[in-house]
Coordinates of C-alpha atoms and ligand atoms in Angstrom, one line a residue:
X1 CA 99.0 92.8 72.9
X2 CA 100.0 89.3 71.7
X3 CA 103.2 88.4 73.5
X4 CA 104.6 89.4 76.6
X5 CA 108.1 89.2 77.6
X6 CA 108.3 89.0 81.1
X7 CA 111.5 91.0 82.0
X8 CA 111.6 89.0 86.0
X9 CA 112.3 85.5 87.2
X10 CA 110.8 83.2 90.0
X11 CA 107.1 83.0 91.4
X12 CA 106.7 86.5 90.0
X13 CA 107.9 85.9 86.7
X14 CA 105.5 82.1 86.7
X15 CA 102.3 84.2 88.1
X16 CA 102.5 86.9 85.2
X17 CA 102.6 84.0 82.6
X18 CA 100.0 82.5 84.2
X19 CA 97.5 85.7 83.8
X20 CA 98.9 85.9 80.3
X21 CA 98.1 82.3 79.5
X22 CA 94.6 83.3 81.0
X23 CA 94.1 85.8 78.8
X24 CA 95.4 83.8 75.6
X25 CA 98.7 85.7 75.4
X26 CA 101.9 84.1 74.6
X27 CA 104.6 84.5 76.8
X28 CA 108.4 85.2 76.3
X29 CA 110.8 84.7 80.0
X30 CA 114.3 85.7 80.0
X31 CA 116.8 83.8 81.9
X32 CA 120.7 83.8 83.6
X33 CA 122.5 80.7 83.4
X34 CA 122.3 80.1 86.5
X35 CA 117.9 80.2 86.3
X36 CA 118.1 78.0 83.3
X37 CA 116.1 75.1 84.4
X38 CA 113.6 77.3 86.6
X39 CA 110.0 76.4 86.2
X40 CA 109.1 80.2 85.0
X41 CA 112.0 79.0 82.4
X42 CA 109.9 75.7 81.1
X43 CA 106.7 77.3 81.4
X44 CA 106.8 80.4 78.9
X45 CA 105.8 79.6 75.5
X46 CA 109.5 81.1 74.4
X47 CA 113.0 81.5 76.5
X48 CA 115.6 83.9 75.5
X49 CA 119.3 83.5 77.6
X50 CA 120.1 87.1 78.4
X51 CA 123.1 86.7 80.2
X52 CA 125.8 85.7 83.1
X53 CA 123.8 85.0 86.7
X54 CA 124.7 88.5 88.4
X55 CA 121.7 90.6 87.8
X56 CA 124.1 92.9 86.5
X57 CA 124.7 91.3 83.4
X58 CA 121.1 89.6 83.0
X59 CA 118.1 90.9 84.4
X60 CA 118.8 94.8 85.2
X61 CA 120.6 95.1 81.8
X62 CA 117.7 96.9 79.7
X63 CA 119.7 96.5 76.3
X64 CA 119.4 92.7 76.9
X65 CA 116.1 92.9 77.6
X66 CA 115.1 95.5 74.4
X67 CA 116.6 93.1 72.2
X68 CA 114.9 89.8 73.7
X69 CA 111.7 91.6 72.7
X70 CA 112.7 92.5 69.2
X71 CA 114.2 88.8 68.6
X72 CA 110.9 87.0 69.8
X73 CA 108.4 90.2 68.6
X74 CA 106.9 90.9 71.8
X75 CA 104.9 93.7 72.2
X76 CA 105.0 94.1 75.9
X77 CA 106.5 93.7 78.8
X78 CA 106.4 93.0 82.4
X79 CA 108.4 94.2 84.5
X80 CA 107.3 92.3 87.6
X81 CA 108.5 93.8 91.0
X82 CA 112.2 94.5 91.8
X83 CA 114.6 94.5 88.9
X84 CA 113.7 97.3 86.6
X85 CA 110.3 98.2 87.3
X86 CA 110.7 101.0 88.6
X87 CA 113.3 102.5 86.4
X88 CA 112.2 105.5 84.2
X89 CA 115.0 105.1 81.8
X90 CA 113.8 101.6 80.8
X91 CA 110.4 102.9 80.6
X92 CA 111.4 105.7 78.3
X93 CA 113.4 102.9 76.7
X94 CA 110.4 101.0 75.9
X95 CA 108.2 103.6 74.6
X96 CA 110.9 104.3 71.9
X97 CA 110.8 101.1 70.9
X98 CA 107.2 101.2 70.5
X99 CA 106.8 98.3 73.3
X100 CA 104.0 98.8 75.6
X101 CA 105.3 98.5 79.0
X102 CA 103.0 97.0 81.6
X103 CA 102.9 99.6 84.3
X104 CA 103.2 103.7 84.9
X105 CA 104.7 106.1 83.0
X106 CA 108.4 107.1 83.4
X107 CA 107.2 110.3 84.6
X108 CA 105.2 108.8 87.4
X109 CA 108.3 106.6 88.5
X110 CA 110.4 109.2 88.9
X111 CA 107.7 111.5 90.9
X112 CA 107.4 108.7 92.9
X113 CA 110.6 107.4 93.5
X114 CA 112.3 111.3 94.5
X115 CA 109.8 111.4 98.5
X116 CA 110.4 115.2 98.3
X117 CA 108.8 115.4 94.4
X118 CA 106.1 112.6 95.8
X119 CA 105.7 115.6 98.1
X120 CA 105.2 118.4 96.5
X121 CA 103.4 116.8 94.1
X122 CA 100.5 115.9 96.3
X123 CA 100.9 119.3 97.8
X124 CA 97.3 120.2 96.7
X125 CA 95.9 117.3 97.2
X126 CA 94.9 117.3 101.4
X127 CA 96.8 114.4 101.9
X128 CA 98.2 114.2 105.8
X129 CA 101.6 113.6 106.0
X130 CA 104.1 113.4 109.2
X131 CA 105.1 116.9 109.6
X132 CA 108.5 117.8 108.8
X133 CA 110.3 119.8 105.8
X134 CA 109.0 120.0 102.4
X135 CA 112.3 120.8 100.5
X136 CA 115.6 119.6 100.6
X137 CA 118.0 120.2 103.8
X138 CA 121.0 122.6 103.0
X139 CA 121.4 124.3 106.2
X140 CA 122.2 122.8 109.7
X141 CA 121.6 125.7 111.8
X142 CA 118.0 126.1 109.8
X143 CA 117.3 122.1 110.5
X144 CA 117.9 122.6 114.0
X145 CA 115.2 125.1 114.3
X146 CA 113.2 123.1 112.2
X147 CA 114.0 120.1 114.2
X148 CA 112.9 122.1 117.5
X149 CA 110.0 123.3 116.2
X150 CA 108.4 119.6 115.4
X151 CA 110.2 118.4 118.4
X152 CA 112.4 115.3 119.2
X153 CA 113.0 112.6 118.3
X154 CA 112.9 113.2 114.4
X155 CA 113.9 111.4 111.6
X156 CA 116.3 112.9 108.5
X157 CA 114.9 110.7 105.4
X158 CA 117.1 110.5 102.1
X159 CA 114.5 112.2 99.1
X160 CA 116.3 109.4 97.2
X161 CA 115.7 106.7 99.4
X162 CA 112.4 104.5 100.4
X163 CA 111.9 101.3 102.1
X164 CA 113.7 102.1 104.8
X165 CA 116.6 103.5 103.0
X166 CA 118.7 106.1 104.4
X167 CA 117.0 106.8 107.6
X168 CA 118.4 108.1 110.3
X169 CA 116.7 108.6 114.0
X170 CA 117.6 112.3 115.7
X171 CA 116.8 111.9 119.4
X172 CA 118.3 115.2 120.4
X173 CA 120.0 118.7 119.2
X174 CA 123.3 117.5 120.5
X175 CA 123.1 114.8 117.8
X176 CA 121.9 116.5 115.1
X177 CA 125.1 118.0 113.0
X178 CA 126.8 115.0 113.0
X179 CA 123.8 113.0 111.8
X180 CA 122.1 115.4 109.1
X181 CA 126.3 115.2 107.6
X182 CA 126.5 111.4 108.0
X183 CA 122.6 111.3 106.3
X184 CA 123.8 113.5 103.3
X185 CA 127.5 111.7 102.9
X186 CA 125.6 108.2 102.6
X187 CA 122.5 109.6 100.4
X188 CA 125.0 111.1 98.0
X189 CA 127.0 107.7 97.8
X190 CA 124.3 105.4 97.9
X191 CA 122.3 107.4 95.8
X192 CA 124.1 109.7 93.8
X193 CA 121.5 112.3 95.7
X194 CA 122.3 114.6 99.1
X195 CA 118.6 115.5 99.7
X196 CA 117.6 115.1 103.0
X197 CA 114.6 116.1 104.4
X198 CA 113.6 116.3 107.9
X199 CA 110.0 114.4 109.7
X200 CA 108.9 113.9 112.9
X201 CA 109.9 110.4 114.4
X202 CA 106.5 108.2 114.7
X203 CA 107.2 106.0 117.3
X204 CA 104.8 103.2 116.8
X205 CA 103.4 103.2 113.3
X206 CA 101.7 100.4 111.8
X207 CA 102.4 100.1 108.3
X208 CA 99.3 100.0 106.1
X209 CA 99.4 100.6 102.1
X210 CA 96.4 100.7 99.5
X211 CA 96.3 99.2 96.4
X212 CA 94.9 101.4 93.5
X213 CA 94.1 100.6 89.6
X214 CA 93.9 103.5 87.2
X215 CA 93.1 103.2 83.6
X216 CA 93.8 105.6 80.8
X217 CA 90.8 107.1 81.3
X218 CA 90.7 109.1 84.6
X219 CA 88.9 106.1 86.4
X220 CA 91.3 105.3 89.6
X221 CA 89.6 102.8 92.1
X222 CA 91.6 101.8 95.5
X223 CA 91.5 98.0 95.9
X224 CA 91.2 98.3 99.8
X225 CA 94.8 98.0 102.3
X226 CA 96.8 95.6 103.1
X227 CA 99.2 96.0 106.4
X228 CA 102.6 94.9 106.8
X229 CA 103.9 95.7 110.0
X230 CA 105.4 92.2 110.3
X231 CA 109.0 93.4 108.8
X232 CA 112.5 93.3 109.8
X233 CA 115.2 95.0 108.3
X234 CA 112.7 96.9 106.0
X235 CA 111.6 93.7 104.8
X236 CA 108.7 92.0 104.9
X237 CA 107.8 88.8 106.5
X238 CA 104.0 88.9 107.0
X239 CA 101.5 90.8 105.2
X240 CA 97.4 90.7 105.4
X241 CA 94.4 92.4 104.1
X242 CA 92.5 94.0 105.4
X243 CA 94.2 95.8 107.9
X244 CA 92.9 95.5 111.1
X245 CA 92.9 98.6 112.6
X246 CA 91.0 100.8 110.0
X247 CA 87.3 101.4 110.6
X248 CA 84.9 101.5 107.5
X249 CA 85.2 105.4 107.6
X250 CA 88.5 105.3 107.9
X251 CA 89.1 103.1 105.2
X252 CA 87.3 104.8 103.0
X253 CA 89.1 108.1 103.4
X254 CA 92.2 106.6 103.3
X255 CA 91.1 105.0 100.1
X256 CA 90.2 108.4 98.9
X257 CA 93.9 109.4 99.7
X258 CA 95.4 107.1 98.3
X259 CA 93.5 108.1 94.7
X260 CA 94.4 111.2 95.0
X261 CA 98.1 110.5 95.4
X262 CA 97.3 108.2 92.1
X263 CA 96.2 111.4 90.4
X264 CA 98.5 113.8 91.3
X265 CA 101.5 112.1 89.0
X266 CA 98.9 110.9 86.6
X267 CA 99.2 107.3 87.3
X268 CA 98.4 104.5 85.0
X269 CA 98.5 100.8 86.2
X270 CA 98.4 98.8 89.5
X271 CA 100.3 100.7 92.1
X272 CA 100.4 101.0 95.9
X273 CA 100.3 103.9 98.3
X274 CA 101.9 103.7 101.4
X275 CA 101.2 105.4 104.8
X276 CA 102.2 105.2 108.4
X277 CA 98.9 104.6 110.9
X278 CA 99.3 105.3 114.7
X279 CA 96.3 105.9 116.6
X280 CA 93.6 106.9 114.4
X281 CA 96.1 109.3 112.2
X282 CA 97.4 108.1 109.2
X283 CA 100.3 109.9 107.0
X284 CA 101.3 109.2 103.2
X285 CA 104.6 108.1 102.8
X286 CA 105.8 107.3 99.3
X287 CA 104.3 105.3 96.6
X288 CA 105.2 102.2 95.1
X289 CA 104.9 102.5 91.3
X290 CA 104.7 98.4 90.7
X291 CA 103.3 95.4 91.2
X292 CA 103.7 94.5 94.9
X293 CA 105.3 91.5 96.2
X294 CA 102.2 91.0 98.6
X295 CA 99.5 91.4 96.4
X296 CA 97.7 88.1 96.3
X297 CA 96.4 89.6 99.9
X298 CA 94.6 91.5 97.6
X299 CA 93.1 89.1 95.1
X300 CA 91.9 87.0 97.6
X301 CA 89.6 89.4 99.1
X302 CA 88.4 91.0 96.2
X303 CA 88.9 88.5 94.0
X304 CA 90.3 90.8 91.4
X305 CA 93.5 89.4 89.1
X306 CA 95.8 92.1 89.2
X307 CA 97.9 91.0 86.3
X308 CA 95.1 90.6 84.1
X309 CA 94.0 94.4 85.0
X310 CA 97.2 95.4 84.8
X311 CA 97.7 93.8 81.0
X312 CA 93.9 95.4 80.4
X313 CA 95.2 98.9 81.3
X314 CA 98.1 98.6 79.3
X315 CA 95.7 97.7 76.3
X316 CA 93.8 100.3 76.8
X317 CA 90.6 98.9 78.0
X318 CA 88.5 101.1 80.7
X319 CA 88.6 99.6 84.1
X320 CA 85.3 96.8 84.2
X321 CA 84.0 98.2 87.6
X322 CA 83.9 100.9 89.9
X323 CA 84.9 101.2 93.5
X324 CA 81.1 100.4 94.1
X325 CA 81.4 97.1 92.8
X326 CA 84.4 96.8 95.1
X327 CA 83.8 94.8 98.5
X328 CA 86.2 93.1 101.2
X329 CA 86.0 89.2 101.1
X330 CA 87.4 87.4 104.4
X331 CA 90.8 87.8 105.3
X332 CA 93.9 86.9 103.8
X333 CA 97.3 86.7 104.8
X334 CA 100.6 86.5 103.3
X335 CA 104.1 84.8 104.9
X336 CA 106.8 84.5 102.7
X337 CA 109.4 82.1 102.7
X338 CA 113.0 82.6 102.7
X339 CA 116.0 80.6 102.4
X340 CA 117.3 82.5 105.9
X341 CA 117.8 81.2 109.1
X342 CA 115.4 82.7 111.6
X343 CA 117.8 81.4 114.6
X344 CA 121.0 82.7 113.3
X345 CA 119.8 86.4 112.5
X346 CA 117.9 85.2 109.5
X347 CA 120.8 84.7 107.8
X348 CA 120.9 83.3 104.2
X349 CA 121.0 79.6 103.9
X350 CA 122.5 78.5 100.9
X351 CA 121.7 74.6 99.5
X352 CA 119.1 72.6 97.7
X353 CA 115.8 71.9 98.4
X354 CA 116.1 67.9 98.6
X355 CA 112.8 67.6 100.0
X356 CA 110.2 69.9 98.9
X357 CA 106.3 69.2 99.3
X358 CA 103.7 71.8 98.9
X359 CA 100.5 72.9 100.8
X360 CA 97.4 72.7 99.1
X361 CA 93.4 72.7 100.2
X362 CA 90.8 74.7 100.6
X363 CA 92.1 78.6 100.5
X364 CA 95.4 78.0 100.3
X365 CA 98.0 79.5 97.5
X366 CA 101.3 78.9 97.0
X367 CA 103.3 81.6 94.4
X368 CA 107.1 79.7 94.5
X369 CA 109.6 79.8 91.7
X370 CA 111.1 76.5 92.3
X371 CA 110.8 72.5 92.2
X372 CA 112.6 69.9 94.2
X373 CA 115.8 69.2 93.5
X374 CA 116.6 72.6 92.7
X375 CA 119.5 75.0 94.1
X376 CA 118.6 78.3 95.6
X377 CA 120.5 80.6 94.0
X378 CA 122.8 83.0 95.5
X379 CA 122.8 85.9 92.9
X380 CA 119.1 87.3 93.9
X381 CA 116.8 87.6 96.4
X382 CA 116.2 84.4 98.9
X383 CA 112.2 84.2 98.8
X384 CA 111.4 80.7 98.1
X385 CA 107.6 81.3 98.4
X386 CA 104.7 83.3 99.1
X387 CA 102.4 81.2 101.0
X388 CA 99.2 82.8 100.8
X389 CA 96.1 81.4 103.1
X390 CA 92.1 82.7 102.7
X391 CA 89.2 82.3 105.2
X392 CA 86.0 83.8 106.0
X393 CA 87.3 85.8 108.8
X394 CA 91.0 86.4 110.5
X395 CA 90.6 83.6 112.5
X396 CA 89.8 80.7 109.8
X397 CA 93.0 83.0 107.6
X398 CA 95.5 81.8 110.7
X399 CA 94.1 78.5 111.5
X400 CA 94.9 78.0 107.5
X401 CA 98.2 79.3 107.5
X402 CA 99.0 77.1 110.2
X403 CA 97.6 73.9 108.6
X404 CA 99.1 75.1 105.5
X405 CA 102.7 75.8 106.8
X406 CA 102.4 72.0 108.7
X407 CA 101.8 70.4 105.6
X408 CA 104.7 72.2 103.4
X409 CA 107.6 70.6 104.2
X410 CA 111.2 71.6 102.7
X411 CA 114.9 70.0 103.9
X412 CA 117.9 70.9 102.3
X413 CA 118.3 73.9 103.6
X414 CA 116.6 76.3 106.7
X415 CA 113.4 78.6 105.8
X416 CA 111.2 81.5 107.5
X417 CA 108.4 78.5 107.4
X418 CA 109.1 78.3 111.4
X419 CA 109.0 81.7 111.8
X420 CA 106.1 82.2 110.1
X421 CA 104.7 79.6 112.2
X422 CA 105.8 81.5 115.6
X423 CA 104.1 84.8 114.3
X424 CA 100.5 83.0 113.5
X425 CA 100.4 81.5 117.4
X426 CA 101.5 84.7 119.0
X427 CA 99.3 86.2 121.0
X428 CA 99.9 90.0 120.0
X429 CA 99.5 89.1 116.2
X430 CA 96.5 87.1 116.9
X431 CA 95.1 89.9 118.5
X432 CA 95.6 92.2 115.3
X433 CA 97.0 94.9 117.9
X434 CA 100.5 95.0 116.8
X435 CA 103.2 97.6 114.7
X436 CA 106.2 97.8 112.4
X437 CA 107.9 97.1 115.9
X438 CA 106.8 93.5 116.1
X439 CA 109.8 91.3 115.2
X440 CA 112.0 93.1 117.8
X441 CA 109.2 93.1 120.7
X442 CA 108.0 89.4 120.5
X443 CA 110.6 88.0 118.8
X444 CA 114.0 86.0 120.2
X445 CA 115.6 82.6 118.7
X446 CA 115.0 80.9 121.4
X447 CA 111.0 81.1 120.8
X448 CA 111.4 78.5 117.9
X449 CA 112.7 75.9 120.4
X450 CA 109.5 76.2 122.3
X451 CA 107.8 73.3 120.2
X452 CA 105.1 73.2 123.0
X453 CA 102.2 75.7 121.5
X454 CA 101.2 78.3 124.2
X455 CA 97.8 77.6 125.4
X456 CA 97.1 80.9 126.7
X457 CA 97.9 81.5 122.5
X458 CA 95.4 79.4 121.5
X459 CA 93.0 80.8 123.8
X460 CA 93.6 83.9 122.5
X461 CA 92.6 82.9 119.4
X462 CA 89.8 81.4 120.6
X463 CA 88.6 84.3 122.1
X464 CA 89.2 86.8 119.6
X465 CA 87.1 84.8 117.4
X466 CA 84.3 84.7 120.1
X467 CA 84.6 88.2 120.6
X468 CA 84.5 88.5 116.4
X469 CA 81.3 86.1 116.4
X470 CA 79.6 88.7 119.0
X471 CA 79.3 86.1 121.3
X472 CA 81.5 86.9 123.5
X473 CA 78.6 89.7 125.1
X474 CA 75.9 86.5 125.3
X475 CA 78.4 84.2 126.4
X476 CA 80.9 84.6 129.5
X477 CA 84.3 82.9 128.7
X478 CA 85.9 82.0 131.6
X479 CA 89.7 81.8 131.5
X480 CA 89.6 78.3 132.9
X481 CA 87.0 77.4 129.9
X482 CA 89.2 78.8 127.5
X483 CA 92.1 77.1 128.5
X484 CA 90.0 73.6 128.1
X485 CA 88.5 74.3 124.4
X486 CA 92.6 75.1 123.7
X487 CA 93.5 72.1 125.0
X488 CA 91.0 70.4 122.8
X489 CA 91.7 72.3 119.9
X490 CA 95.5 71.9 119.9
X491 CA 95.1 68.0 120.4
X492 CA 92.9 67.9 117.2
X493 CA 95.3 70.2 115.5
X494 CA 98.2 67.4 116.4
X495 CA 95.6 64.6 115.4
Ligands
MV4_2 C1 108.9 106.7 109.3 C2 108.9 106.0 110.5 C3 108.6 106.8 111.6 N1 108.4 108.2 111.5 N2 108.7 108.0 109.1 C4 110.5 102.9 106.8 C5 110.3 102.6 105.4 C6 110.0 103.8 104.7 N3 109.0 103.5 103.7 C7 109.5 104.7 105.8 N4 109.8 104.1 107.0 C8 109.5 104.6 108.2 N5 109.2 106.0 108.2 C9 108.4 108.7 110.2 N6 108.2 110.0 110.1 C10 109.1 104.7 110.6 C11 109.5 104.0 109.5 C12 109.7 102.6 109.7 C13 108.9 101.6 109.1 C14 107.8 101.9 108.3 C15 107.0 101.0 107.8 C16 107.3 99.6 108.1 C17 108.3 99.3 108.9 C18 109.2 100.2 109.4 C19 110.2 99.9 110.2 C20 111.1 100.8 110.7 C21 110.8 102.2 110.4

């Protein structure tokens, strides 16, 4: 591969051509108008105008995108996450073409992107999944009993669906008609699919996913997990590897999963396997066939380029190591920023960023997709950044996402940076003992007035890094003590 075209825009589109450039590739971005001045624009070695700003007419329209390749002779492409990258057609596109596309095969995407084919494809594979129907619901009279027999509350999941999708909660049989024929109306329109399949409500799941690489080979090696409870609205705020909760044997087993899922729709390429975690049990939910948003987690702690593996695979090359070689580094964690307002319902801010001044140090990493000066746009997603911190431990991880978030500093319009903020110094994150439930539970507008950090925050901190350190058995913390090495510590943290 010579040339990539990099079918994406923003920080993704910028940290592809980055590996690229790495790896003494040239790089091709295509752009809207209204991204015609974007750093990801200035940086490729070639730019090809693909269209109007609606994604509609630029970045989803794989025509456009074909004949960007052919104009400037790129081999490959990347699809980045979002967009089309997980669209068969444009896959199947590709490969007609004869252009390699950087990522699965349009068989695996569509596996993976129907949950009842995900399903019965890992059928034979021992995987644990949430009980609940394997096939499509037709019947409502069979769903009830099926409903009864795994008990209420349950949920009635779209097969077309995913992230959150067309979900719908069932607390009771009174309930259920009317819901399974609301489910099926909305899958059908927003989908252009009625399957509906039935699971058993989890009630407090943490949401934890595993990052896999497989090669063309056979070899599949799982990159370790990531957890991103931190969500609202199905979307992610906060993300960090490793998870918390898993113990080595644990891990390891979910690992082992999460290849199998890999190999049951042949996989090829970086892609992530999702499952829900409550209380030592863990069920497979649905795969993500693409490069994730939240996967720098994952280079910093195993300090493994995904791009550059991902381009490898597509070349053809055998993965360079095997899960032995693998190993967890520190901790890192993930807050991204978005142009939303975190006291008005995290509603999108529209405007400019006037000021815009970027983080930097020691295990810090900023992904962003724009310069000062510049307009966020309205067409796409709001994500400004990813602001990525790495330490030794959790502990150091937070104390640099704080430092880090204090020295990025954006005016022009309102971002997720205070937010992001309020999650590192609250007491049930710092802890690590938290689930998808989190924004709701600890979370208010009014919490971001409170400019006064909570000490008993800070303590907690403190002492989960004693109790880390294993001093915590040689050493008795008394509340009182903790509260004074807070105090200290915050006043040097406002030095
Ligand atoms: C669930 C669940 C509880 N029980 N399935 C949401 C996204 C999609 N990938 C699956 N999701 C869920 N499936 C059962 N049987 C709760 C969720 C869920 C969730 C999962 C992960 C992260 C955040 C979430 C927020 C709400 C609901």
């Amino acid at each position: 591969m010579k040339k990539i075209l990099i079918a994406n825009r923003g920080e993704i589109a910028l940290r592809v051509m980055r590996s690229a450039r790495e790896m003494g590739i040239k790089t091709v971005a295509v752009y809207s108008d209204v991204d015609r001045n974007a750093p990801y624009v200035k940086y490729a070695d070639e730019a090809v105008h693909i269209g109007a700003s609606p994604s509609s007419q630029s970045y989803l329209v794989i025509d456009k995108i074909i004949e960007a390749c052919k104009k400037t002779e790129a081999d490959g492409v990347h699809p980045g996450y979002g967009f089309l990258s997980e669209n068969a057609e444009f896959a199947r596109r590709l490969a007609q073409e004869n252009i390699t596309l950087i990522g699965p095969t349009a068989e695996a995407m569509e596996i993976m992107g129907d949950k009842l084919s995900a399903k019965a494809a890992v059928k034979n594979y021992n995987i644990p999944m949430v009980p609940g129907t394997a096939e499509a619901l037709i019947d409502v009279v069979e769903g009830k009993e099926i409903a009864r027999a795994i008990g209420y509350p349950i949920l009635i999941k779209a097969s077309a669906g995913g992230g959150g999708k067309g979900m719908r909660v069932v607390e009771n049989e009174e309930e259920f008609e009317a819901q399974m024929k609301t489910a099926i109306s909305e899958a059908t329109s927003a989908f252009g699919n009625g399957a509906v399949f039935i699971e058993r409500y989890v009630g407090s799941p943490r949401h934890i996913e595993i990052q896999i690489l497989a090669d063309k080979y056979g070899n599949i090696v799982y990159l370790f997990d990531r957890e991103c409870s931190v969500q609202r609205r199905h979307q992610k705020v906060v993300e960090e590897a490793p998870a918390t909760c898993l113990t080595p044997a644990l891990r390891k087993e979910m690992g082992e999963a999460a290849i199998n899922v890999a190999r049951s729709c042949n996989y090829l390429g970086a892609g992530t396997v999702e499952f829900l975690y409550e209380n030592g049990n863990y069920y497979f939910l649905e795969m993500n066939t693409r490069l994730q948003v939240e996967h720098p987690v994952t280079e910093f702690i195993t300090g493994i380029d995904l791009v550059k593996e991902q381009i490898k695979i597509a070349m053809g090359e055998p993965l360079s190591f095997k899960q032995e070689d693998l190993h967890i580094n520190g901790h890192a964690i993930e807050v991204r920023v978005y142009a939303e307002n975190p006291k008005e319902n995290f509603m999108p801010d529209i405007g400019k960023l006037v000021t815009y001044k970027i983080p930097q140090g020691n295990g810090v990493r900023l992904d962003d997709g724009y310069s000062e000066g510049m307009d966020i746009p309205i067409y796409y997603d709001p994500m400004i950044s990813k602001l990525i911190t790495h330490g030794k431990d959790r502990t150091e991880a937070i104390a640099r996402m704080l430092r880090a978030i204090s020295e990025y500093k954006i005016t022009g319009l309102t971002t997720t940076l205070a937010f992001g903020k309020y999650v590192m110094e609250n007491s049930a994150f710092i802890s690590g003992n938290y689930d998808t439930h989190f924004v709701e539970k600890h979370f208010n507008p009014k919490k971001l007035d409170n400019k006064e950090v909570d000490n008993s925050q800070i303590a907690a901190l403190i002492a989960s890094k004693l109790i880390k350190e294993k001093v915590a058995s040689s050493v008795v913390v008394s509340v009182e003590n903790a509260h004074k090495s807070a105090s200290a510590w915050r006043e040097n943290r406002l030095k």
